[in-house]
Short mmCIF file of C-alpha atoms in Angstrom, two decimals:
data_model
loop_
_atom_site.label_atom_id
_atom_site.label_comp_id
_atom_site.label_asym_id
_atom_site.label_seq_id
_atom_site.Cartn_x
_atom_site.Cartn_y
_atom_site.Cartn_z
CA UNK A 1 -0.61 0.27 0.17
CA UNK A 2 1.52 3.47 -1.09
CA UNK A 3 1.40 6.29 1.60
CA UNK A 4 -0.95 8.34 -0.44
CA UNK A 5 -2.94 5.24 0.10
CA UNK A 6 -2.36 5.17 4.13
CA UNK A 7 -2.65 9.10 4.32
CA UNK A 8 -6.13 9.61 2.76
CA UNK A 9 -7.56 5.91 4.15
CA UNK A 10 -5.98 7.58 7.87
CA UNK A 11 -7.73 10.96 6.71
CA UNK A 12 -11.14 9.33 6.09
CA UNK A 13 -11.57 6.41 8.79
CA UNK A 14 -11.22 8.88 12.03
CA UNK A 15 -13.81 11.00 10.92
CA UNK A 16 -16.05 8.18 9.60
CA UNK A 17 -16.06 6.74 12.91
CA UNK A 18 -16.41 9.88 15.05
CA UNK A 19 -20.16 10.64 12.41
CA UNK A 20 -20.92 7.17 12.69
CA UNK A 21 -21.32 6.94 16.82
CA UNK A 22 -22.69 10.86 16.37
CA UNK A 23 -25.73 10.08 14.45
CA UNK A 24 -26.29 6.44 15.97
CA UNK A 25 -26.76 8.41 19.05
CA UNK A 26 -28.71 10.96 17.26
CA UNK A 27 -31.37 7.76 16.75
CA UNK A 28 -31.60 6.31 19.59
CA UNK A 29 -32.41 9.84 21.37
CA UNK A 30 -34.85 10.15 18.41
CA UNK A 31 -36.20 6.80 19.64
CA UNK A 32 -36.49 7.90 23.47
CA UNK A 33 -38.12 10.76 22.37
CA UNK A 34 -41.19 8.68 20.29
CA UNK A 35 -41.17 6.06 23.67
CA UNK A 36 -40.42 8.33 26.18
CA UNK A 37 -43.97 8.06 27.14
CA UNK A 38 -43.84 3.91 27.66
CA UNK A 39 -40.86 4.11 29.79
CA UNK A 40 -40.90 6.04 31.87
CA UNK A 41 -42.87 5.64 35.45
CA UNK A 42 -42.52 1.68 34.47
CA UNK A 43 -39.75 0.60 37.48
CA UNK A 44 -37.78 -0.50 34.89
CA UNK A 45 -33.87 -1.62 35.53
CA UNK A 46 -30.99 -0.09 34.13
CA UNK A 47 -30.29 -3.44 33.15
CA UNK A 48 -33.48 -3.67 31.03
CA UNK A 49 -33.57 -0.21 29.73
CA UNK A 50 -29.46 -1.20 28.42
CA UNK A 51 -30.78 -3.92 27.11
CA UNK A 52 -33.77 -2.54 24.88
CA UNK A 53 -31.35 0.72 23.45
CA UNK A 54 -28.44 -2.07 22.78
CA UNK A 55 -30.89 -3.71 20.05
CA UNK A 56 -32.45 -1.08 19.14
CA UNK A 57 -29.00 0.80 18.35
CA UNK A 58 -28.26 -2.81 16.47
CA UNK A 59 -31.42 -1.93 14.18
CA UNK A 60 -29.93 1.83 12.92
CA UNK A 61 -26.45 0.71 11.70
CA UNK A 62 -27.53 0.42 8.35
CA UNK A 63 -29.67 3.81 8.80
CA UNK A 64 -26.43 5.80 10.21
CA UNK A 65 -24.23 4.56 7.57
CA UNK A 66 -24.84 6.17 4.66
CA UNK A 67 -25.12 9.53 6.20
CA UNK A 68 -21.86 8.54 7.78
CA UNK A 69 -20.45 8.55 5.13
CA UNK A 70 -21.68 11.06 3.70
CA UNK A 71 -20.40 13.86 6.51
CA UNK A 72 -17.07 12.12 6.81
CA UNK A 73 -16.58 12.16 3.07
CA UNK A 74 -17.07 15.72 2.80
CA UNK A 75 -14.96 16.16 6.26
CA UNK A 76 -11.74 14.50 4.64
CA UNK A 77 -11.97 16.23 1.52
CA UNK A 78 -13.33 19.65 3.20
CA UNK A 79 -10.05 19.58 5.17
CA UNK A 80 -7.44 18.45 2.23
CA UNK A 81 -9.23 21.37 0.00
CA UNK A 82 -8.68 23.59 3.66
CA UNK A 83 -5.46 23.09 4.14
CA UNK A 84 -3.76 22.68 0.44
CA UNK A 85 -3.08 19.16 0.35
CA UNK A 86 -5.89 18.56 -2.37
CA UNK A 87 -3.74 21.44 -4.41
CA UNK A 88 -0.41 19.83 -3.64
CA UNK A 89 -2.00 15.89 -5.07
CA UNK A 90 -2.81 17.61 -7.84
CA UNK A 91 0.16 19.41 -8.29
CA UNK A 92 2.29 16.47 -8.21
CA UNK A 93 0.06 14.82 -11.24
CA UNK A 94 -2.11 12.79 -9.05
CA UNK A 95 -5.63 13.60 -10.28
CA UNK A 96 -9.08 13.15 -7.63
CA UNK A 97 -10.22 9.48 -8.88
CA UNK A 98 -6.77 8.34 -7.84
CA UNK A 99 -7.14 9.79 -4.12
CA UNK A 100 -10.47 8.71 -4.28
CA UNK A 101 -9.45 5.01 -5.11
CA UNK A 102 -8.85 3.49 -2.18
CA UNK A 103 -11.68 5.27 -0.12
CA UNK A 104 -13.92 3.47 -2.78
CA UNK A 105 -13.08 0.08 -1.55
CA UNK A 106 -13.22 1.08 1.73
CA UNK A 107 -16.07 2.70 1.29
CA UNK A 108 -17.79 -0.79 -0.57
CA UNK A 109 -16.65 -2.73 1.93
CA UNK A 110 -18.83 -0.12 4.48
CA UNK A 111 -21.49 -1.26 2.22
CA UNK A 112 -20.77 -5.52 2.82
CA UNK A 113 -20.86 -4.78 6.49
CA UNK A 114 -24.45 -2.47 6.24
CA UNK A 115 -26.03 -5.23 4.16
CA UNK A 116 -24.66 -7.97 6.61
CA UNK A 117 -26.13 -6.25 9.22
CA UNK A 118 -29.49 -5.88 7.08
CA UNK A 119 -29.89 -9.42 6.22
CA UNK A 120 -28.53 -11.32 9.17
CA UNK A 121 -28.41 -8.83 12.50
CA UNK A 122 -30.68 -6.18 12.02
CA UNK A 123 -33.95 -9.01 12.27
CA UNK A 124 -32.92 -10.47 15.44
CA UNK A 125 -32.08 -7.09 16.66
CA UNK A 126 -35.80 -5.95 15.82
CA UNK A 127 -37.21 -9.11 16.70
CA UNK A 128 -35.71 -8.86 20.40
CA UNK A 129 -36.47 -5.45 20.63
CA UNK A 130 -39.71 -5.50 19.60
CA UNK A 131 -40.60 -8.45 21.48
CA UNK A 132 -38.53 -6.52 25.09
CA UNK A 133 -41.16 -2.88 24.03
CA UNK A 134 -43.54 -5.29 23.96
CA UNK A 135 -43.52 -6.64 27.44
CA UNK A 136 -41.94 -3.13 28.71
CA UNK A 137 -45.77 -2.13 27.57
CA UNK A 138 -47.93 -4.85 29.26
CA UNK A 139 -45.74 -3.83 32.62
CA UNK A 140 -48.06 -1.96 34.65
CA UNK A 141 -46.44 1.06 36.46
CA UNK A 142 -45.46 1.55 39.96
CA UNK A 143 -48.26 1.78 42.64
CA UNK A 144 -49.25 5.35 43.84
CA UNK A 145 -51.16 5.79 45.09
CA UNK A 146 -52.68 10.16 45.52
CA UNK A 147 -54.61 11.30 48.54
CA UNK A 148 -58.53 12.08 47.84
CA UNK A 149 -58.84 9.46 44.38
CA UNK A 150 -59.34 6.14 44.13
CA UNK A 151 -56.41 3.65 42.82
CA UNK A 152 -57.44 0.33 40.40
CA UNK A 153 -54.19 -0.24 39.71
CA UNK A 154 -54.51 -3.90 42.22
CA UNK A 155 -56.80 -6.26 40.36
CA UNK A 156 -59.99 -6.91 42.48
CA UNK A 157 -59.46 -3.52 44.54
CA UNK A 158 -59.84 0.27 44.61
CA UNK A 159 -58.72 1.93 47.10
CA UNK A 160 -58.86 6.00 48.63
CA UNK A 161 -56.87 7.57 51.05
CA UNK A 162 -57.49 11.03 52.58
CA UNK A 163 -53.77 12.02 53.80
CA UNK A 164 -50.40 10.66 53.57
CA UNK A 165 -47.64 11.38 55.86
CA UNK A 166 -44.59 11.69 53.32
CA UNK A 167 -41.49 10.95 55.90
CA UNK A 168 -43.72 7.56 57.72
CA UNK A 169 -45.81 6.69 55.30
CA UNK A 170 -48.64 6.69 57.54
CA UNK A 171 -52.02 6.87 55.10
CA UNK A 172 -55.27 8.18 56.60
CA UNK A 173 -58.77 6.96 56.00
CA UNK A 174 -58.64 4.40 53.89
CA UNK A 175 -61.58 2.88 52.34
CA UNK A 176 -61.04 -0.34 50.82
CA UNK A 177 -63.50 -1.68 48.07
CA UNK A 178 -62.99 -5.76 47.46
CA UNK A 179 -64.75 -6.42 44.12
CA UNK A 180 -62.61 -9.85 43.20
CA UNK A 181 -66.07 -11.63 42.96
CA UNK A 182 -67.34 -9.04 40.27
CA UNK A 183 -70.50 -8.70 42.39
CA UNK A 184 -70.56 -4.83 43.11
CA UNK A 185 -69.63 -3.09 45.98
CA UNK A 186 -70.35 -5.78 48.85
CA UNK A 187 -66.98 -5.97 50.62
CA UNK A 188 -66.25 -2.82 51.79
CA UNK A 189 -63.50 -2.13 54.50
CA UNK A 190 -62.83 1.64 56.25
CA UNK A 191 -59.61 2.05 58.80
CA UNK A 192 -58.54 5.16 60.57
CA UNK A 193 -54.84 4.42 59.31
CA UNK A 194 -52.82 2.35 58.33
CA UNK A 195 -49.45 1.63 56.44
CA UNK A 196 -48.86 -0.24 52.92
CA UNK A 197 -45.97 -1.56 51.80
CA UNK A 198 -45.10 -4.38 48.29
CA UNK A 199 -42.97 -7.36 49.23
CA UNK A 200 -39.34 -7.90 48.80
CA UNK A 201 -40.16 -9.99 45.17
CA UNK A 202 -42.75 -7.89 44.45
CA UNK A 203 -45.18 -10.33 44.39
CA UNK A 204 -47.44 -9.03 47.07
CA UNK A 205 -48.54 -5.83 48.73
CA UNK A 206 -49.13 -6.19 52.56
CA UNK A 207 -51.84 -3.77 54.05
CA UNK A 208 -51.92 -2.98 58.07
CA UNK A 209 -55.15 -0.96 59.27
CA UNK A 210 -55.96 0.30 62.61
CA UNK A 211 -59.09 0.82 63.79
CA UNK A 212 -62.05 0.64 61.29
CA UNK A 213 -64.49 -1.41 60.31
CA UNK A 214 -65.51 -4.31 57.53
CA UNK A 215 -68.73 -4.42 56.24
CA UNK A 216 -70.54 -7.59 54.28
CA UNK A 217 -72.82 -8.30 52.54
CA UNK A 218 -74.79 -11.74 53.12
CA UNK A 219 -76.77 -13.55 50.26
CA UNK A 220 -80.09 -14.66 50.18
CA UNK A 221 -80.90 -17.52 48.96
CA UNK A 222 -84.29 -18.59 47.99
CA UNK A 223 -85.78 -15.56 48.33
CA UNK A 224 -88.51 -13.12 46.24
CA UNK A 225 -87.41 -9.57 45.42
CA UNK A 226 -90.28 -8.84 47.64
CA UNK A 227 -89.30 -10.10 50.79
CA UNK A 228 -85.68 -9.53 50.70
CA UNK A 229 -83.88 -7.99 54.19
CA UNK A 230 -80.53 -7.28 52.64
CA UNK A 231 -78.52 -8.27 55.58
CA UNK A 232 -74.97 -7.90 55.80
CA UNK A 233 -72.03 -8.39 58.49
CA UNK A 234 -70.01 -5.62 60.19
CA UNK A 235 -66.96 -6.41 61.87
CA UNK A 236 -64.44 -4.29 64.13
CA UNK A 237 -61.24 -4.36 64.41
CA UNK A 238 -58.76 -2.42 66.35
CA UNK A 239 -55.69 -3.99 63.88
CA UNK A 240 -55.65 -6.21 60.53
CA UNK A 241 -53.33 -7.38 58.45
CA UNK A 242 -54.52 -7.76 54.98
CA UNK A 243 -52.17 -9.63 51.87
CA UNK A 244 -52.94 -8.42 48.31
CA UNK A 245 -51.45 -10.64 45.27
CA UNK A 246 -50.26 -8.55 42.81
CA UNK A 247 -50.00 -8.85 39.49
CA UNK A 248 -48.83 -7.37 35.72
CA UNK A 249 -45.75 -5.14 38.28
CA UNK A 250 -43.13 -7.25 37.70
CA UNK A 251 -41.43 -7.31 33.65
CA UNK A 252 -42.66 -10.55 32.03
CA UNK A 253 -40.65 -11.52 29.13
CA UNK A 254 -42.51 -13.31 26.00
CA UNK A 255 -41.00 -16.05 23.78
CA UNK A 256 -39.60 -14.20 20.93
CA UNK A 257 -41.80 -16.51 17.97
CA UNK A 258 -44.60 -13.55 18.50
CA UNK A 259 -43.00 -10.85 15.81
CA UNK A 260 -41.50 -14.05 14.02
CA UNK A 261 -43.48 -13.09 11.37
CA UNK A 262 -43.26 -9.16 10.68
CA UNK A 263 -41.33 -8.01 7.29
CA UNK A 264 -38.73 -6.78 9.21
CA UNK A 265 -37.54 -9.35 11.33
CA UNK A 266 -36.81 -11.67 7.78
CA UNK A 267 -33.49 -12.39 5.84
CA UNK A 268 -33.13 -12.03 2.53
CA UNK A 269 -34.25 -16.31 2.01
CA UNK A 270 -36.78 -15.84 4.80
CA UNK A 271 -38.85 -12.55 3.17
CA UNK A 272 -38.72 -14.70 -0.26
CA UNK A 273 -40.16 -17.26 1.09
CA UNK A 274 -43.18 -15.04 2.60
CA UNK A 275 -43.79 -12.61 -0.69
CA UNK A 276 -43.87 -16.24 -2.86
CA UNK A 277 -46.51 -18.01 -0.14
CA UNK A 278 -48.12 -15.30 0.38
CA UNK A 279 -48.42 -14.33 -3.31
CA UNK A 280 -49.59 -17.61 -4.49
CA UNK A 281 -52.00 -17.88 -1.25
CA UNK A 282 -53.38 -14.83 -3.16
CA UNK A 283 -53.71 -15.89 -6.17
CA UNK A 284 -55.87 -18.96 -5.69
CA UNK A 285 -58.52 -15.94 -3.10
CA UNK A 286 -58.93 -13.82 -6.41
CA UNK A 287 -59.62 -17.03 -8.15
CA UNK A 288 -61.90 -18.43 -5.82
CA UNK A 289 -63.29 -14.96 -5.37
CA UNK A 290 -64.16 -14.96 -9.91
CA UNK A 291 -65.33 -18.14 -9.20
CA UNK A 292 -67.80 -17.39 -6.41
CA UNK A 293 -68.55 -14.01 -8.55
CA UNK A 294 -69.36 -16.49 -11.12
CA UNK A 295 -71.16 -18.84 -9.98
CA UNK A 296 -73.23 -16.69 -7.85
CA UNK A 297 -73.60 -13.27 -8.04
CA UNK A 298 -73.59 -12.93 -12.60
CA UNK A 299 -76.05 -15.44 -12.76
CA UNK A 300 -77.64 -16.45 -9.75
CA UNK A 301 -79.36 -19.62 -11.04
CA UNK A 302 -75.65 -20.29 -12.60
CA UNK A 303 -74.81 -20.24 -16.53
CA UNK A 304 -77.25 -22.01 -18.46
CA UNK A 305 -74.99 -22.96 -20.36
CA UNK A 306 -71.80 -24.00 -18.09
CA UNK A 307 -71.39 -26.35 -15.40
CA UNK A 308 -71.17 -23.78 -12.61
CA UNK A 309 -67.68 -23.45 -10.74
CA UNK A 310 -65.88 -25.67 -13.37
CA UNK A 311 -62.71 -24.75 -15.22
CA UNK A 312 -64.36 -22.95 -18.07
CA UNK A 313 -66.65 -20.76 -16.80
CA UNK A 314 -63.72 -19.21 -15.26
CA UNK A 315 -62.63 -17.33 -18.46
CA UNK A 316 -64.49 -14.95 -19.95
CA UNK A 317 -65.50 -15.76 -23.29
CA UNK A 318 -68.23 -18.16 -21.21
CA UNK A 319 -69.72 -15.13 -19.80
CA UNK A 320 -72.51 -15.05 -22.41
CA UNK A 321 -76.18 -15.43 -21.76
CA UNK A 322 -77.86 -17.96 -24.22
CA UNK A 323 -81.26 -15.87 -24.76
CA UNK A 324 -81.94 -12.87 -26.02
CA UNK A 325 -82.92 -10.78 -22.91
CA UNK A 326 -84.27 -7.61 -25.08
CA UNK A 327 -87.15 -9.79 -26.59
CA UNK A 328 -87.87 -11.71 -23.35
CA UNK A 329 -88.00 -8.48 -21.08
CA UNK A 330 -90.93 -7.09 -23.94
CA UNK A 331 -92.58 -11.09 -24.28
CA UNK A 332 -93.24 -9.92 -20.18
CA UNK A 333 -96.76 -8.06 -18.82
CA UNK A 334 -96.01 -4.69 -17.60
CA UNK A 335 -96.16 -5.62 -14.06
CA UNK A 336 -93.75 -8.29 -14.78
CA UNK A 337 -91.42 -6.04 -16.61
CA UNK A 338 -91.45 -3.59 -13.91
CA UNK A 339 -90.67 -6.60 -11.02
CA UNK A 340 -87.92 -8.23 -13.59
CA UNK A 341 -86.33 -4.90 -13.26
CA UNK A 342 -86.19 -4.23 -9.53
CA UNK A 343 -84.75 -7.36 -9.02
CA UNK A 344 -82.18 -7.03 -12.08
CA UNK A 345 -81.15 -3.40 -9.87
CA UNK A 346 -81.35 -4.99 -6.74
CA UNK A 347 -78.63 -7.97 -8.32
CA UNK A 348 -76.03 -5.30 -9.71
CA UNK A 349 -76.19 -3.70 -6.93
CA UNK A 350 -75.50 -6.76 -4.90
CA UNK A 351 -72.76 -7.20 -7.39
CA UNK A 352 -71.66 -3.94 -7.38
CA UNK A 353 -71.07 -4.17 -3.45
CA UNK A 354 -69.29 -7.11 -3.94
CA UNK A 355 -67.04 -6.62 -6.31
CA UNK A 356 -65.71 -3.53 -4.24
CA UNK A 357 -65.63 -5.72 -0.92
CA UNK A 358 -63.39 -7.44 -2.89
CA UNK A 359 -61.81 -5.24 -4.52
CA UNK A 360 -60.95 -3.72 -0.85
CA UNK A 361 -59.69 -7.60 0.40
CA UNK A 362 -57.50 -7.89 -2.69
CA UNK A 363 -55.43 -4.32 -1.92
CA UNK A 364 -55.41 -5.47 1.36
CA UNK A 365 -53.28 -8.90 0.40
CA UNK A 366 -51.24 -6.35 -1.88
CA UNK A 367 -50.12 -4.50 0.80
CA UNK A 368 -49.22 -7.52 2.83
CA UNK A 369 -47.24 -8.99 -0.10
CA UNK A 370 -45.35 -4.76 -0.81
CA UNK A 371 -44.62 -5.04 2.88
CA UNK A 372 -42.00 -7.34 2.55
CA UNK A 373 -40.65 -6.84 -1.03
CA UNK A 374 -40.23 -3.12 0.63
CA UNK A 375 -37.84 -4.97 3.22
CA UNK A 376 -36.04 -7.06 0.85
CA UNK A 377 -35.37 -4.01 -1.77
CA UNK A 378 -33.83 -1.93 1.87
CA UNK A 379 -31.45 -4.34 3.05
CA UNK A 380 -29.75 -3.76 -0.99
CA UNK A 381 -30.81 0.02 -1.35
CA UNK A 382 -29.37 1.29 2.42
CA UNK A 383 -26.20 -0.76 1.46
CA UNK A 384 -25.72 1.06 -1.77
CA UNK A 385 -26.95 4.96 -0.11
CA UNK A 386 -23.58 4.60 1.03
CA UNK A 387 -21.15 4.43 -2.32
CA UNK A 388 -24.18 6.99 -3.51
CA UNK A 389 -23.20 8.73 -0.64
CA UNK A 390 -19.54 9.09 -0.45
CA UNK A 391 -19.42 9.76 -4.58
CA UNK A 392 -21.42 12.59 -3.63
CA UNK A 393 -20.14 13.60 -0.19
CA UNK A 394 -15.76 13.39 -1.56
CA UNK A 395 -16.32 15.46 -5.00
CA UNK A 396 -18.56 17.78 -2.96
CA UNK A 397 -16.18 18.31 -0.35
CA UNK A 398 -13.04 19.25 -2.49
CA UNK A 399 -15.48 21.23 -4.41
CA UNK A 400 -16.50 23.16 -1.05
CA UNK A 401 -13.12 23.25 0.86
CA UNK A 402 -14.34 23.20 4.00
CA UNK A 403 -13.80 21.06 6.96
CA UNK A 404 -14.81 20.63 10.04
CA UNK A 405 -18.27 19.90 11.35
CA UNK A 406 -19.63 22.53 9.89
CA UNK A 407 -20.71 23.18 6.94
CA UNK A 408 -19.91 19.31 5.89
CA UNK A 409 -23.04 18.60 8.89
CA UNK A 410 -25.81 21.26 7.07
CA UNK A 411 -24.94 19.45 3.25
CA UNK A 412 -25.24 16.14 4.58
CA UNK A 413 -28.03 16.71 6.54
CA UNK A 414 -29.55 18.69 3.36
CA UNK A 415 -28.83 15.68 1.15
CA UNK A 416 -29.68 12.93 3.48
CA UNK A 417 -33.25 14.58 3.81
CA UNK A 418 -33.73 14.86 0.03
CA UNK A 419 -32.92 10.67 -0.02
CA UNK A 420 -35.21 10.67 2.99
CA UNK A 421 -37.77 12.48 1.42
CA UNK A 422 -37.66 10.76 -1.98
CA UNK A 423 -37.58 7.16 -0.34
CA UNK A 424 -40.38 7.45 2.38
CA UNK A 425 -42.71 8.77 -0.47
CA UNK A 426 -41.69 6.92 -3.22
CA UNK A 427 -41.93 3.71 -0.45
CA UNK A 428 -45.66 5.01 -0.17
CA UNK A 429 -46.35 5.00 -3.20
CA UNK A 430 -45.09 1.46 -3.60
CA UNK A 431 -47.87 0.35 -0.51
CA UNK A 432 -50.77 1.88 -2.40
CA UNK A 433 -49.73 -0.46 -5.45
CA UNK A 434 -48.97 2.88 -7.67
CA UNK A 435 -45.04 2.30 -8.78
CA UNK A 436 -43.42 -0.75 -9.79
CA UNK A 437 -41.91 -2.14 -6.67
CA UNK A 438 -37.91 -1.96 -8.31
CA UNK A 439 -38.82 1.72 -9.90
CA UNK A 440 -39.64 2.68 -6.56
CA UNK A 441 -37.53 1.65 -3.84
CA UNK A 442 -34.44 2.02 -6.32
CA UNK A 443 -36.01 6.18 -6.94
CA UNK A 444 -33.90 7.76 -4.31
CA UNK A 445 -30.94 5.35 -5.93
CA UNK A 446 -32.17 6.84 -9.59
CA UNK A 447 -32.28 10.44 -9.00
CA UNK A 448 -28.94 10.30 -6.77
CA UNK A 449 -26.45 8.77 -8.58
CA UNK A 450 -26.30 11.26 -11.48
CA UNK A 451 -25.87 14.38 -8.88
CA UNK A 452 -23.23 12.59 -7.58
CA UNK A 453 -21.20 11.40 -11.51
CA UNK A 454 -21.91 14.95 -11.69
CA UNK A 455 -20.06 16.41 -8.88
CA UNK A 456 -17.22 14.04 -8.72
CA UNK A 457 -16.83 15.39 -12.85
CA UNK A 458 -17.09 18.96 -12.28
CA UNK A 459 -14.27 18.03 -8.65
CA UNK A 460 -11.97 16.49 -11.21
CA UNK A 461 -12.17 19.53 -13.96
CA UNK A 462 -11.49 21.54 -10.85
CA UNK A 463 -14.70 23.37 -11.62
CA UNK A 464 -15.40 25.97 -9.07
CA UNK A 465 -19.62 25.45 -8.68
CA UNK A 466 -19.53 26.58 -6.24
CA UNK A 467 -18.05 29.74 -6.44
CA UNK A 468 -20.30 33.17 -6.95
CA UNK A 469 -18.23 35.18 -9.13
CA UNK A 470 -18.83 32.57 -11.88
CA UNK A 471 -22.65 33.16 -11.34
CA UNK A 472 -22.47 37.04 -11.30
CA UNK A 473 -20.33 36.81 -14.48
CA UNK A 474 -23.24 34.31 -16.07
CA UNK A 475 -26.24 36.94 -15.38
CA UNK A 476 -23.84 39.27 -16.02
CA UNK A 477 -23.65 37.91 -19.84
CA UNK A 478 -27.61 36.87 -19.78
CA UNK A 479 -28.15 40.79 -18.88
CA UNK A 480 -25.88 42.22 -21.97
CA UNK A 481 -27.44 39.36 -23.57
CA UNK A 482 -30.42 40.75 -23.69
CA UNK A 483 -30.35 44.06 -23.56
CA UNK A 484 -28.19 43.95 -27.23
CA UNK A 485 -31.85 42.36 -28.59
CA UNK A 486 -33.89 44.97 -26.77
CA UNK A 487 -31.59 47.42 -28.73
CA UNK A 488 -31.04 45.55 -32.29
CA UNK A 489 -35.30 44.68 -32.48
CA UNK A 490 -35.43 49.26 -31.42
CA UNK A 491 -33.11 50.03 -33.89
CA UNK A 492 -34.14 47.73 -36.66
CA UNK A 493 -37.72 48.34 -36.85
CA UNK A 494 -37.90 52.19 -36.79
CA UNK A 495 -41.36 53.23 -36.59
CA UNK A 496 -43.10 54.92 -39.61
CA UNK A 497 -43.66 58.73 -40.27
#
């Protein structure tokens, strides 16, 4: 390896690692911002949060790599241009393409790493992350009884307190409704004061009550409504201990198979299997819809020419009447015509409703297949985007000749937003079956590739496309050309005397 290659690689690898972790942290913070309401107040251990963030950070790697490559290439070549290193290399007879060559091989390796993550690591990490997030969503928040309001977080009980001492945790005027038998407010306990604590394993709650009463309605058997006396039992106590089992307050881990059929949790071979299987299943469903429409909707009593349900009856050529409907209608009396026409209109309405319903079913089936196809192409587009962004960032950095994180960060965000908007818009059209799947998923790559080639050509030819004097001179030439045209028109066609 030549010294030039070592120099360029050393200048690029440092910013690449730095920008990659910066982008990854930004994506993780975005995730926390989206799900902070579902994570806060659950009493989660630091180990659980770290596990969740670790799994989600692995899913963000293929998304972070293209932006990191773009920002690192802008910083590297911007620094080299700002400190006249590119000028020294070019004056030595080394073209820009030769300077970019070792980085092209390195970015190709980054593309391979991105594809490896997308195909092998991201599906497993996404499945683990979604399963853990699902378990966290099911976990109930820690018991926190507020004074003056009923608390129903404990299954089968409704608790209310008048006040709570923040220092001794003494509860005043406790009111407890026992709803475990789901028969209404038939069991009520009142106490002047008491204490509440949760067992160390969080499997139960111990209530120690002082100076109170317990009221329990007694069910009457074999008594009519007019003879009911509504008996009840009242017990007075000076101290009573109640143990209530808690459920849902600890994190219950679900098996990872919960999201195994999600398109984001599949690798390429699994996606191809699901695309083929679901596509074949949808084809059978469409044939069944058409057969049902042909045999039960198009001809109410079946096609008199072909046997209902036969393979030949499913073709459009066989759907032909065997009688002259107009002639038969004219031969009927007036009142019979009205009945026939009403029934025909009703049958048409039923047929239209049937077709609209099945059309919606087919559209939903197509969207399911599209989701698997979209994730299949994403594994390739995200990897190829690294190379596209390098072809944009490297020549652009050589042209603007500004290093650091300021200008390169602004330009990188601008290009990434353009890429993201094009990708999201095209993906939406693909899901709605408006665009071809290949054209839609590769739309951003197809549109940005010419931009990268154009910038590389301009940087190779030392074109000053960001020089303001160039554009000022261009507009001055246009202005002079307009003035000349106006002058010639004015004096070549003098007004008639």
